[in-house]
CSV table of C-alpha atoms in Angstrom, one decimal:
chain,number,residue,atom,x,y,z
A,1109,PRO,CA,154.0,139.2,55.0
A,1110,LEU,CA,151.6,138.6,57.8
A,1111,ILE,CA,148.0,139.7,58.0
A,1112,ARG,CA,147.7,142.0,61.1
A,1113,GLU,CA,145.3,141.1,63.8
A,1114,GLY,CA,143.3,143.6,65.9
A,1115,VAL,CA,143.3,146.3,63.3
A,1116,THR,CA,140.1,145.5,61.4
A,1117,GLU,CA,138.1,148.6,60.4
A,1118,GLU,CA,134.4,148.9,59.9
A,1119,ILE,CA,134.1,151.1,56.8
A,1120,SER,CA,130.3,150.9,56.2
A,1121,GLU,CA,127.2,149.2,57.7
A,1122,HIS,CA,128.1,145.7,56.4
A,1123,VAL,CA,131.7,146.0,55.4
A,1124,TYR,CA,134.9,145.5,57.4
A,1125,VAL,CA,138.5,145.6,56.1
A,1126,ILE,CA,141.8,144.3,57.5
A,1127,PRO,CA,144.1,146.9,56.0
A,1128,ASP,CA,147.4,145.8,54.6
A,1129,ALA,CA,149.4,148.9,55.8
A,1130,SER,CA,151.0,148.8,52.3
A,1131,VAL,CA,153.2,145.8,53.3
A,1132,PRO,CA,154.4,143.8,50.2
A,1133,MET,CA,152.7,140.4,49.7
A,1134,VAL,CA,149.9,141.4,52.1
A,1135,PRO,CA,146.4,142.2,50.7
A,1136,ASN,CA,143.6,144.2,52.0
A,1137,ILE,CA,141.1,141.6,53.3
A,1138,GLY,CA,137.3,142.2,53.0
A,1139,ILE,CA,134.7,140.8,55.4
A,1140,ILE,CA,131.1,141.4,54.4
A,1141,VAL,CA,128.6,140.5,57.1
A,1142,GLY,CA,124.9,139.8,56.5
A,1143,THR,CA,122.2,138.4,58.8
A,1144,ARG,CA,122.5,134.9,57.2
A,1145,ALA,CA,126.0,134.7,55.9
A,1146,THR,CA,129.5,136.3,55.9
A,1147,LEU,CA,131.6,136.6,52.8
A,1148,VAL,CA,135.4,136.9,53.0
A,1149,VAL,CA,137.3,138.5,50.1
A,1150,ASP,CA,141.0,137.3,49.8
A,1151,THR,CA,142.9,135.1,52.3
A,1152,GLY,CA,146.6,136.1,52.7
A,1153,LEU,CA,149.7,134.2,51.9
A,1154,GLY,CA,149.3,130.6,53.0
A,1155,VAL,CA,147.3,128.8,55.7
A,1156,ARG,CA,148.9,130.7,58.6
A,1157,ASN,CA,147.5,134.0,57.2
A,1158,GLY,CA,144.2,132.4,56.5
A,1159,GLU,CA,143.9,131.4,60.1
A,1160,ARG,CA,144.6,135.0,61.1
A,1161,VAL,CA,141.8,136.2,58.8
A,1162,LEU,CA,139.4,133.6,60.4
A,1163,ARG,CA,140.2,134.9,63.9
A,1164,GLU,CA,139.3,138.4,62.8
A,1165,VAL,CA,136.1,137.1,61.2
A,1166,GLU,CA,135.1,135.4,64.4
A,1167,LYS,CA,135.4,138.8,66.3
A,1168,ILE,CA,132.8,140.5,64.2
A,1169,SER,CA,130.5,137.7,62.9
A,1170,ARG,CA,128.7,134.8,64.5
A,1171,ASN,CA,127.5,133.4,61.2
A,1172,ARG,CA,128.4,129.8,60.7
A,1173,ASN,CA,127.5,130.2,57.0
A,1174,LEU,CA,130.9,131.3,55.6
A,1175,LYS,CA,131.5,132.2,52.0
A,1176,LEU,CA,134.8,132.8,50.3
A,1177,ALA,CA,136.0,134.4,47.1
A,1178,THR,CA,139.3,136.0,45.9
A,1179,THR,CA,140.1,138.9,43.6
A,1180,HIS,CA,142.6,136.8,41.7
A,1181,PHE,CA,144.7,133.6,41.9
A,1182,HIS,CA,148.0,135.1,43.0
A,1183,PRO,CA,149.4,133.5,46.2
A,1184,GLU,CA,148.8,136.4,48.7
A,1185,HIS,CA,145.1,136.5,47.7
A,1186,ASP,CA,144.2,132.9,47.3
A,1187,LEU,CA,146.6,130.4,49.0
A,1188,GLY,CA,145.3,130.9,52.5
A,1189,ALA,CA,141.9,129.4,51.5
A,1190,LEU,CA,142.7,126.0,52.9
A,1191,ALA,CA,142.7,127.4,56.4
A,1192,PHE,CA,138.9,127.9,56.2
A,1193,PRO,CA,136.6,125.2,57.6
A,1194,ALA,CA,135.2,122.6,55.3
A,1195,ARG,CA,131.7,124.1,55.5
A,1196,THR,CA,133.0,127.3,53.8
A,1197,TRP,CA,131.5,127.7,50.3
A,1198,MET,CA,134.0,129.0,47.8
A,1199,TYR,CA,133.2,130.9,44.5
A,1200,ARG,CA,135.4,131.3,41.5
A,1201,SER,CA,134.9,132.8,38.1
A,1202,ARG,CA,135.6,130.5,35.2
A,1203,ASP,CA,138.4,132.8,34.1
A,1204,GLN,CA,140.0,132.6,37.5
A,1205,GLN,CA,139.9,128.8,37.3
A,1206,ARG,CA,141.5,128.9,33.9
A,1207,ASP,CA,144.4,130.9,35.4
A,1208,ILE,CA,144.9,128.2,38.1
A,1209,GLU,CA,144.8,125.5,35.4
A,1210,GLU,CA,147.2,127.3,33.1
A,1211,PHE,CA,149.8,128.7,35.6
A,1212,GLY,CA,149.3,126.5,38.7
A,1213,LEU,CA,151.8,127.3,41.5
A,1214,GLN,CA,154.4,129.1,39.4
A,1215,MET,CA,153.7,132.4,41.2
A,1216,ALA,CA,153.9,130.6,44.6
A,1217,ARG,CA,157.4,129.4,43.7
A,1218,THR,CA,158.4,132.9,42.7
A,1219,PHE,CA,157.1,134.3,46.1
A,1220,SER,CA,158.8,131.5,48.0
A,1221,SER,CA,162.1,132.4,46.4
A,1222,ARG,CA,161.9,136.0,47.9
A,1223,SER,CA,162.6,134.9,51.5
A,1224,PRO,CA,162.8,131.9,53.8
A,1225,PHE,CA,159.8,133.2,55.7
A,1226,ALA,CA,157.6,133.4,52.5
A,1227,ALA,CA,158.7,129.9,51.6
A,1228,GLU,CA,157.7,128.7,55.1
A,1229,LEU,CA,154.2,130.3,54.7
A,1230,LEU,CA,153.7,128.7,51.3
A,1231,LYS,CA,155.0,125.2,52.2
A,1232,ASP,CA,152.6,122.6,50.8
A,1233,ALA,CA,150.3,125.3,49.5
A,1234,GLN,CA,147.5,124.2,47.2
A,1235,PHE,CA,144.5,125.9,45.6
A,1236,ARG,CA,141.2,125.2,47.4
A,1237,PRO,CA,138.7,123.6,44.9
A,1238,ALA,CA,135.7,125.9,44.2
A,1239,ASP,CA,132.2,124.9,45.2
A,1240,GLU,CA,130.6,127.1,42.6
A,1241,PHE,CA,131.7,128.7,39.4
A,1242,PHE,CA,130.2,131.7,37.5
A,1243,GLU,CA,130.8,133.1,34.1
A,1244,ARG,CA,130.3,136.9,34.1
A,1245,GLU,CA,128.3,137.9,37.2
A,1246,LEU,CA,126.8,136.4,40.3
A,1247,VAL,CA,124.7,138.0,43.0
A,1248,LEU,CA,125.0,136.8,46.6
A,1249,ASP,CA,122.3,137.6,49.2
A,1250,LEU,CA,123.9,137.5,52.6
A,1251,GLY,CA,120.8,138.8,54.4
A,1252,GLY,CA,120.3,142.5,54.4
A,1253,VAL,CA,123.2,143.0,52.1
A,1254,ARG,CA,123.9,141.8,48.5
A,1255,VAL,CA,127.2,141.3,46.8
A,1256,LEU,CA,127.6,141.6,43.0
A,1257,MET,CA,130.6,139.5,41.9
A,1258,ILE,CA,132.0,140.5,38.5
A,1259,ALA,CA,134.4,138.6,36.3
A,1260,MET,CA,136.5,141.5,34.9
A,1261,GLY,CA,138.5,139.6,32.2
A,1262,ALA,CA,142.2,140.1,31.5
A,1263,ASN,CA,143.6,143.1,33.3
A,1264,HIS,CA,146.2,142.3,36.0
A,1265,THR,CA,145.3,138.6,35.5
A,1266,HIS,CA,143.0,136.7,33.2
A,1267,GLY,CA,140.7,136.0,36.1
A,1268,ASP,CA,140.4,139.4,37.9
A,1269,THR,CA,137.2,139.5,40.0
A,1270,ALA,CA,135.6,142.6,41.5
A,1271,PHE,CA,132.9,142.8,44.3
A,1272,LEU,CA,130.3,145.6,44.6
A,1273,ILE,CA,128.6,145.6,48.0
A,1274,LEU,CA,125.0,146.8,48.0
A,1275,PRO,CA,123.5,149.0,49.4
A,1276,ASP,CA,126.8,150.2,50.9
A,1277,ASN,CA,128.3,151.1,47.5
A,1278,VAL,CA,131.7,149.7,48.4
A,1279,LEU,CA,133.8,148.3,45.6
A,1280,PHE,CA,136.5,145.7,46.1
A,1281,SER,CA,138.5,146.4,43.0
A,1282,GLY,CA,141.3,143.9,43.2
A,1283,ASP,CA,144.5,145.0,41.3
A,1284,VAL,CA,142.3,146.6,38.6
A,1285,VAL,CA,142.3,149.9,40.6
A,1286,MET,CA,144.9,150.8,43.2
A,1287,LYS,CA,147.2,153.7,44.3
A,1288,PRO,CA,150.3,151.8,43.0
A,1289,LEU,CA,150.7,151.7,39.2
A,1290,PRO,CA,148.9,149.1,37.1
A,1291,ALA,CA,150.8,145.8,36.7
A,1292,PHE,CA,150.1,143.7,33.6
A,1293,ALA,CA,150.7,140.2,34.9
A,1294,SER,CA,148.6,138.4,32.3
A,1295,PRO,CA,149.8,137.6,28.8
A,1296,TYR,CA,146.2,138.2,27.7
A,1297,SER,CA,146.0,141.8,29.1
A,1298,THR,CA,145.7,144.9,27.0
A,1299,ILE,CA,145.4,148.6,27.8
A,1300,HIS,CA,142.2,148.7,25.7
A,1301,HIS,CA,140.5,146.1,27.9
A,1302,TRP,CA,141.8,147.6,31.1
A,1303,LEU,CA,140.2,150.9,30.1
A,1304,ASP,CA,136.9,149.1,29.4
A,1305,SER,CA,137.1,147.7,33.0
A,1306,LEU,CA,137.7,151.2,34.4
A,1307,PHE,CA,134.7,152.5,32.5
A,1308,LEU,CA,132.5,149.7,34.1
A,1309,PHE,CA,133.8,150.7,37.5
A,1310,GLU,CA,132.9,154.3,36.8
A,1311,LYS,CA,129.3,153.3,35.9
A,1312,LEU,CA,129.0,151.4,39.2
A,1313,GLN,CA,129.5,154.8,41.0
A,1314,PRO,CA,131.2,153.4,44.2
A,1315,LYS,CA,131.4,155.6,47.2
A,1316,ARG,CA,134.4,153.7,48.6
A,1317,ILE,CA,137.0,151.6,46.9
A,1318,VAL,CA,139.0,148.9,48.6
A,1319,PRO,CA,141.9,147.9,46.4
A,1320,SER,CA,144.0,144.7,46.6
A,1321,HIS,CA,146.9,146.7,48.0
A,1322,GLY,CA,147.6,150.1,49.4
A,1323,PRO,CA,145.3,152.8,50.8
A,1324,MET,CA,141.5,152.8,50.3
A,1325,GLY,CA,140.0,155.7,48.3
A,1326,ASP,CA,137.1,157.0,46.3
A,1327,ALA,CA,136.4,157.2,42.6
A,1328,SER,CA,139.5,159.3,42.0
A,1329,LEU,CA,141.4,156.0,42.0
A,1330,ILE,CA,139.6,155.1,38.8
A,1331,THR,CA,140.2,158.5,37.2
A,1332,ASP,CA,144.0,158.3,38.1
A,1333,TYR,CA,144.3,154.9,36.3
A,1334,GLN,CA,142.3,156.1,33.3
A,1335,ASN,CA,144.5,159.2,32.9
A,1336,TYR,CA,147.7,157.1,33.2
A,1337,LEU,CA,146.7,154.3,30.8
A,1338,LYS,CA,145.3,156.8,28.2
A,1339,THR,CA,148.5,158.8,28.3
A,1340,VAL,CA,150.6,155.6,27.7
A,1341,GLN,CA,148.2,154.6,24.9
A,1342,VAL,CA,148.3,158.0,23.1
A,1343,ARG,CA,152.0,158.5,23.5
A,1344,ALA,CA,152.9,155.0,22.3
A,1345,ALA,CA,150.8,155.4,19.2
A,1346,ALA,CA,152.3,158.8,18.5
A,1347,LEU,CA,155.9,157.5,18.9
A,1348,LYS,CA,155.2,154.4,16.7
A,1349,LYS,CA,153.9,156.8,14.0
A,1350,GLU,CA,157.2,158.6,14.2
A,1351,GLY,CA,159.0,155.4,13.5
A,1352,ARG,CA,160.4,154.7,17.0
A,1353,THR,CA,161.1,151.1,18.0
A,1354,SER,CA,159.2,149.5,21.0
A,1355,GLU,CA,162.4,149.9,23.1
A,1356,GLN,CA,162.8,153.6,22.2
A,1357,THR,CA,159.1,154.1,22.9
A,1358,VAL,CA,159.4,152.5,26.4
A,1359,GLU,CA,162.4,154.7,27.1
A,1360,ALA,CA,160.7,157.9,26.0
A,1361,VAL,CA,157.3,157.3,27.7
A,1362,THR,CA,159.1,156.3,30.9
A,1363,ALA,CA,161.1,159.5,30.9
A,1364,GLU,CA,158.0,161.6,30.3
A,1365,LEU,CA,156.0,160.0,33.1
A,1366,GLU,CA,158.7,159.4,35.6
A,1367,ALA,CA,158.3,162.7,37.5
A,1368,ARG,CA,154.5,162.6,37.5
A,1369,TYR,CA,154.2,159.0,38.8
């Protein structure tokens, strides 16, 4: 799970992406470059990956004013943050901070158990303290480009954070919209709220979507998630009405959707 170097793509006037090539435990990394500051979105798994991200940043930006934020607190997104220099200003939503306080490094221990190499990358990993918190939204002016940071509430995690880059109309959607199927990792998550989040994304009218993992796309990524979640919601309600148990419902809905997804 290493961030690749030398493959960074310029996808709009101000936005660069280090693509993940759909490698497990590797995220798509965002680099948004303004005339005054550069924002990095996500860090990779551990300090070694964070250093790789920094080397890519240095190739495309001479800004010493570095800013950092993550789509959520999971290790491959957040635990490379300590590689960034002390002058880096880090943002977190209050919900993301609550996830860190509640779950700590549980997920890091899970990732470490997957392979000796993952364990090596996460050795001595810690969360970087935030320099600034926000509740619902925060707008950053990087110079010639603005970034709208949005706390999305409980979808994949309690502290999912999305980033809309203006005027480029690029959306960093985190795990809230991807090509892979939705993963409810938070005990607070519901299909109802996830659909509300997708409706918000729809209203933002992004031209390009950069998900946490997998290929980049357009607004069809939003539509695909809406169709999937609505189908699960409708079928679960219908089967419950028929008197099926939750176990029987899971089995039936899985069988119905298996070929399609």
